Coordinates of C-alpha atoms in Angstrom, one line a residue:
X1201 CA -43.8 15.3 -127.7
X1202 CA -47.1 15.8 -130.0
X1203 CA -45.8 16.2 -134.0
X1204 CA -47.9 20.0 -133.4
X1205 CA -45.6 21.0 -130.7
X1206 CA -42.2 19.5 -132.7
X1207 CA -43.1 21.5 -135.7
X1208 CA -43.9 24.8 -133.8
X1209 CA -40.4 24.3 -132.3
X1210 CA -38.6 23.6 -135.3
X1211 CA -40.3 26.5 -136.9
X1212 CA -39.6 29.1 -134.6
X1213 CA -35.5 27.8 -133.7
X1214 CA -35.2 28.2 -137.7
X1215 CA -36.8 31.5 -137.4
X1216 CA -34.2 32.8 -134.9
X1217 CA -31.7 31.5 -136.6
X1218 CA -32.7 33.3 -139.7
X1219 CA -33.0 36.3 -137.5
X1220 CA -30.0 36.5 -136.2
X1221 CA -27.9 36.1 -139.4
X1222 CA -29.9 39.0 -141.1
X1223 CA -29.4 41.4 -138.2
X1224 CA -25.3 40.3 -137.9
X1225 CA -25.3 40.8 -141.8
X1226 CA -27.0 44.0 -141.6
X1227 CA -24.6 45.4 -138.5
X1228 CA -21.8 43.9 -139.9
X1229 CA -20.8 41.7 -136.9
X1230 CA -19.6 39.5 -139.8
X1231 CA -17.6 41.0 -143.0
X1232 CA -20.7 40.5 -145.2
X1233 CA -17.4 38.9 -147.9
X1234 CA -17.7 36.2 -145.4
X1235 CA -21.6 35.7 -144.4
X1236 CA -24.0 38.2 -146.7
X1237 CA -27.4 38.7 -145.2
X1238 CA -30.8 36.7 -146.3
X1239 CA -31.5 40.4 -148.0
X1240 CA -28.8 39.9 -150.3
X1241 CA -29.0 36.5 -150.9
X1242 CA -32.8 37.7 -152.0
X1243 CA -31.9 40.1 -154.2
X1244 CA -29.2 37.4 -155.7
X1245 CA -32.0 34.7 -155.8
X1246 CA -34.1 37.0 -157.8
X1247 CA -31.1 37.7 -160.6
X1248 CA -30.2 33.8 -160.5
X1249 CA -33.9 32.7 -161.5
X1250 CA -33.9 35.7 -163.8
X1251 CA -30.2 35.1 -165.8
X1252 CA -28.9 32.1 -164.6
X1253 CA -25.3 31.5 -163.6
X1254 CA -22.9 30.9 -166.6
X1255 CA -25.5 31.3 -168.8
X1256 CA -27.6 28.3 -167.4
X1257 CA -31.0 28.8 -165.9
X1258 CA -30.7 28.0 -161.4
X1259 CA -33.8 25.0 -162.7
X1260 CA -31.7 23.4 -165.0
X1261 CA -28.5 23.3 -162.4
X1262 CA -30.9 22.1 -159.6
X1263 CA -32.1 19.2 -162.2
X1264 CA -28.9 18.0 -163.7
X1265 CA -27.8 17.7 -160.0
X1266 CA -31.0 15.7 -159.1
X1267 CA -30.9 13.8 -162.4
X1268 CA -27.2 12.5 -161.1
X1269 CA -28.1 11.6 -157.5
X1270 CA -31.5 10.3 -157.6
X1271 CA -30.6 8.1 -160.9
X1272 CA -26.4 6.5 -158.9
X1273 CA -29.4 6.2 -155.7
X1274 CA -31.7 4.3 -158.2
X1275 CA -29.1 1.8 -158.6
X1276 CA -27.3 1.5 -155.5
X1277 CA -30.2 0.8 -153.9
X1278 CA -31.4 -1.8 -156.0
X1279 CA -27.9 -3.3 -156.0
X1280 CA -26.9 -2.8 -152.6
X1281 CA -30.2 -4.1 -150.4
X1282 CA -30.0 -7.7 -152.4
X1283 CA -26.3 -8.0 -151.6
X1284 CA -26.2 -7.0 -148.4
X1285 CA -29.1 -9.3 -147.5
X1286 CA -27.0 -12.0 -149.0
X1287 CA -24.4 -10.7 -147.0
X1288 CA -26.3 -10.6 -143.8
X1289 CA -28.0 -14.4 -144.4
X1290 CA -24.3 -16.1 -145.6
X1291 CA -21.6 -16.0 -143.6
X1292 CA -19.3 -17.6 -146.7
X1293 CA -20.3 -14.5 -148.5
X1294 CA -20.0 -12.1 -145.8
X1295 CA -16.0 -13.0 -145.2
X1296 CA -15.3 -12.9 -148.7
X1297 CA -16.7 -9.5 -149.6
X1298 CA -16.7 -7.7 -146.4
X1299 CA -12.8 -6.9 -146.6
X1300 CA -13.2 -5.1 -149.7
X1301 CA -16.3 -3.4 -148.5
X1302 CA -15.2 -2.4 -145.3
X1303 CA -12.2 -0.9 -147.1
X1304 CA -14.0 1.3 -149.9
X1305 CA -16.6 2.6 -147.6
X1306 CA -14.3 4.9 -145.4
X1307 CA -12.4 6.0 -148.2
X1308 CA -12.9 9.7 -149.3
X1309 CA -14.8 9.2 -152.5
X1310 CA -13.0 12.7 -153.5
X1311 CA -9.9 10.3 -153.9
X1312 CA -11.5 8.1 -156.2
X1313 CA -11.7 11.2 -159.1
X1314 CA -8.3 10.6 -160.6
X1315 CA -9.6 7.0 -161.1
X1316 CA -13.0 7.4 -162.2
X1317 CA -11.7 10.0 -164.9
X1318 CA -9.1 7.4 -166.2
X1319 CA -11.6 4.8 -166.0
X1320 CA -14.6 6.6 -167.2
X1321 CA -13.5 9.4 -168.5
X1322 CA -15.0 13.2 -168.1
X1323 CA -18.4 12.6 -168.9
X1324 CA -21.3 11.9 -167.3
X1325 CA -20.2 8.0 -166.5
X1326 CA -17.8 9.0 -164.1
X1327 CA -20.3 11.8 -161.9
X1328 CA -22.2 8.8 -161.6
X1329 CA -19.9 6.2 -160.0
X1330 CA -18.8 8.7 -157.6
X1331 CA -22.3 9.2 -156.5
X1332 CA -23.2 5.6 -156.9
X1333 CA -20.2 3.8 -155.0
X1334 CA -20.6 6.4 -151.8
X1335 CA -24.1 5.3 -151.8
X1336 CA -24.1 1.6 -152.5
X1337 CA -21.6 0.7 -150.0
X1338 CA -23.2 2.1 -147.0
X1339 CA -26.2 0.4 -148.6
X1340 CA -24.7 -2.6 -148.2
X1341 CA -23.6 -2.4 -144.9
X1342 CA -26.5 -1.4 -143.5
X1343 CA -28.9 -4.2 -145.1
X1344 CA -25.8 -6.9 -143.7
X1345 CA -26.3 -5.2 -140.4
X1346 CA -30.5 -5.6 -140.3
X1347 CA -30.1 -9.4 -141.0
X1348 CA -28.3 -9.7 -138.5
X1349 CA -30.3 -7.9 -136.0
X1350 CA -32.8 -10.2 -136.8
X1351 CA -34.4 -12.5 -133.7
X1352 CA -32.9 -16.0 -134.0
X1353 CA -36.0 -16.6 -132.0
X1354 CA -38.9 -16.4 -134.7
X1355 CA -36.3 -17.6 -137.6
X1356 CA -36.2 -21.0 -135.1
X1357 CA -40.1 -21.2 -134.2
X1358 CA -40.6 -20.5 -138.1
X1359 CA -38.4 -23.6 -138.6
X1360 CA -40.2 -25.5 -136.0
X1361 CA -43.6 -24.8 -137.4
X1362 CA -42.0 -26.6 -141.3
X1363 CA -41.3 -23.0 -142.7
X1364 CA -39.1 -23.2 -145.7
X1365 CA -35.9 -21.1 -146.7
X1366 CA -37.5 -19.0 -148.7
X1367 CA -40.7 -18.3 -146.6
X1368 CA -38.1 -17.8 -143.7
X1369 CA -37.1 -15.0 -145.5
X1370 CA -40.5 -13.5 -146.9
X1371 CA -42.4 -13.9 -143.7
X1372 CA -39.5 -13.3 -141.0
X1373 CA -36.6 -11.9 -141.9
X1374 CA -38.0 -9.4 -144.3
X1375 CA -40.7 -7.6 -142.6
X1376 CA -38.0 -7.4 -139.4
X1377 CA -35.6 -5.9 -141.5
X1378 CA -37.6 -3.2 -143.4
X1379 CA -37.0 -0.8 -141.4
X1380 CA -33.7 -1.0 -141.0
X1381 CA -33.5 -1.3 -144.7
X1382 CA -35.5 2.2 -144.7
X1383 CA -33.0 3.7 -142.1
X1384 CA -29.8 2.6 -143.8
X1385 CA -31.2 3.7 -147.1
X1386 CA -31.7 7.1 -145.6
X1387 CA -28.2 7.4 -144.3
X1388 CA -26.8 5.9 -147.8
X1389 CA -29.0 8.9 -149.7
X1390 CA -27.4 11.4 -147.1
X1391 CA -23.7 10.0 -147.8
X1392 CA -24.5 10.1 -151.6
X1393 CA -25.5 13.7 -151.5
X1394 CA -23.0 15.0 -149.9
X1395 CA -20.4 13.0 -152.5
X1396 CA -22.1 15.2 -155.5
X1397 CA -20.1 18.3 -155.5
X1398 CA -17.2 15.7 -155.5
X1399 CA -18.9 14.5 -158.3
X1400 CA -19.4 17.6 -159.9
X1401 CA -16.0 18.7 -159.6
X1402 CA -14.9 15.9 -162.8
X1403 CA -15.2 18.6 -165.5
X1404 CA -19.0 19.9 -165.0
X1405 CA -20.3 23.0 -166.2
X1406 CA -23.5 22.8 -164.8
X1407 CA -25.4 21.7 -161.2
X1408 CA -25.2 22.4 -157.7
X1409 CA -22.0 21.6 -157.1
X1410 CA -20.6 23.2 -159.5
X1411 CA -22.1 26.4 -159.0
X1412 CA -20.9 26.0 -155.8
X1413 CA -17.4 25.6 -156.1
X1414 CA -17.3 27.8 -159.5
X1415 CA -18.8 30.5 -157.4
X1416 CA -16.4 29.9 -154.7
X1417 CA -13.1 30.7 -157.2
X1418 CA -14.6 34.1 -158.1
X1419 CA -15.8 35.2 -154.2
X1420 CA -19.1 35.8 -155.0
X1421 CA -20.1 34.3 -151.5
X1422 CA -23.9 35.0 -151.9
X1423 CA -24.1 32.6 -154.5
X1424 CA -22.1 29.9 -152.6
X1425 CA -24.7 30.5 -149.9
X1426 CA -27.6 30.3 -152.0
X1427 CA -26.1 26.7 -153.4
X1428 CA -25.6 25.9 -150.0
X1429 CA -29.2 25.9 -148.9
X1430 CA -30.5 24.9 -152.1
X1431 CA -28.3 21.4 -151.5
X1432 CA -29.4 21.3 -148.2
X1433 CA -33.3 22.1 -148.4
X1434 CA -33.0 19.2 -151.2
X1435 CA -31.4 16.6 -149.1
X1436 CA -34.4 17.6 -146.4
X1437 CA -36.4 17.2 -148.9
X1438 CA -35.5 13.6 -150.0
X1439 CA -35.2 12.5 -146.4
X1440 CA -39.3 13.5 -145.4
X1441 CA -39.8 11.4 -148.8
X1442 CA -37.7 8.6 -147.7
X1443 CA -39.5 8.9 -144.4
X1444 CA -43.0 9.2 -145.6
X1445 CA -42.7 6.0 -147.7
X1446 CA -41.3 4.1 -144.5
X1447 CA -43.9 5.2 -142.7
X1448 CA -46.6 4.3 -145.6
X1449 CA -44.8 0.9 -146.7
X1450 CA -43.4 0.1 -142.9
X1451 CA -46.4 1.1 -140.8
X1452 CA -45.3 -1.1 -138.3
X1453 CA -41.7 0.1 -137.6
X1454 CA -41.0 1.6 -134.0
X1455 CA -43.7 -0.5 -132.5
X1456 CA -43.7 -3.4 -130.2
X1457 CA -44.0 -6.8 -131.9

């Protein structure tokens, strides 16, 4: 399918979509308690980026929650591709930490809050960990996975032709793995997103997620709604950059060798 046809598509199912929750807002189809129509959620818009919620400006909640994520994905990533390449190249490594990796990773993060606050305490120190361990560990398992993915084929005809260790792993195993790297990593960010109104929950008074679920405790739906899409729109967002830069750094991913 041509990207021009995609779009148009995507455009005009989002349209609908819009569509048909104003007009079921507007007849009521739904109690509008439980799904307030885009008009509403205008007019709240408008107040939000005019007062703020809880006295702090709708940019400065959107930045604190960026400021969290992008700086836990900042270091997971750097953390998690190196070791999970180790991971993926030594098998002594591998069966020593996959057992504890393999049993963080499915683990709600949500039931790690109790620890982080006794650990960390309230601050911003433990918002961070929660964000950074849901991210690093599927980092980490997804770098492990790309090594091994990798064609024993070439690593062998590298080795015939006197390649060393290291440019084994520059010229072969790297550039093969890039864009699985780029595909774990966007998975990870997605997992690590989605972990930040846990995150937000350890004594915030400000971001997304806190909005969210403050908003939640007083029924005020339309600005649950609004921090819905906000989250969402910035986890789009971050994936088209994520995607760009594969496509920039990675331009030969998806194509035949």
């Amino acid at each position: 399918m041509k990207a021009v046809n995609h779009v148009a598509i995507s455009v005009v199912s989002v349209t609908l979509f819009f569509l048909l929750w104003q007009i079921a807002g507007e007849r009521q189809w739904v109690d509008p308690l439980l799904l307030p129509p885009l008009s509403d959620l205008a007019e709240t818009t408008v107040e939000l980026l005019h007062d703020g919620y809880r006295q702090v400006p709708l940019w400065q909640h959107i930045a604190i929650s960026l400021a969290r994520a992008l700086s836990a994905f900042a270091v997971a990533i750097a953390c998690g591709i190196p070791l999970g390449l180790l991971m993926g190249l030594s098998e002594p490594i591998a069966a020593a930490l996959n057992p504890f990796v393999q049993f963080l990773r499915p683990l709600p993060k949500i039931a790690l809050i109790p620890l982080a606050v006794v650990w960390l305490g309230i601050g911003e120190s433990s918002k961070f960990f929660l964000i950074f361990i849901a991210t690093f560990l599927s980092v980490v398992v997804g770098a492990a996975a790309a090594v091994e993915r990798v064609g024993g084929a070439r690593i062998r005809v590298a080795q015939s032709l006197g390649a060393s260790r290291r440019q084994i792993f520059w010229r072969v195993v790297l550039p093969e793995t890039l864009p699985e790297l780029f595909t774990s990593v966007r998975l990870s960010i997605g997992v690590g997103w989605t972990s930040l109104i846990a995150a937000e929950l350890v004594a915030a008074t400000s971001g997304l997620g806190w909005m969210v679920i403050n908003a939640s405790a007083y029924l005020r739906t339309d600005i649950v709604m609004i921090g819905i899409l906000l989250l969402g729109a910035i986890g789009y967002m971050l994936d088209l950059a994520i995607v760009g830069l594969q496509k920039w750094l990675v331009p030969w991913a998806g194509k035949d060798a």
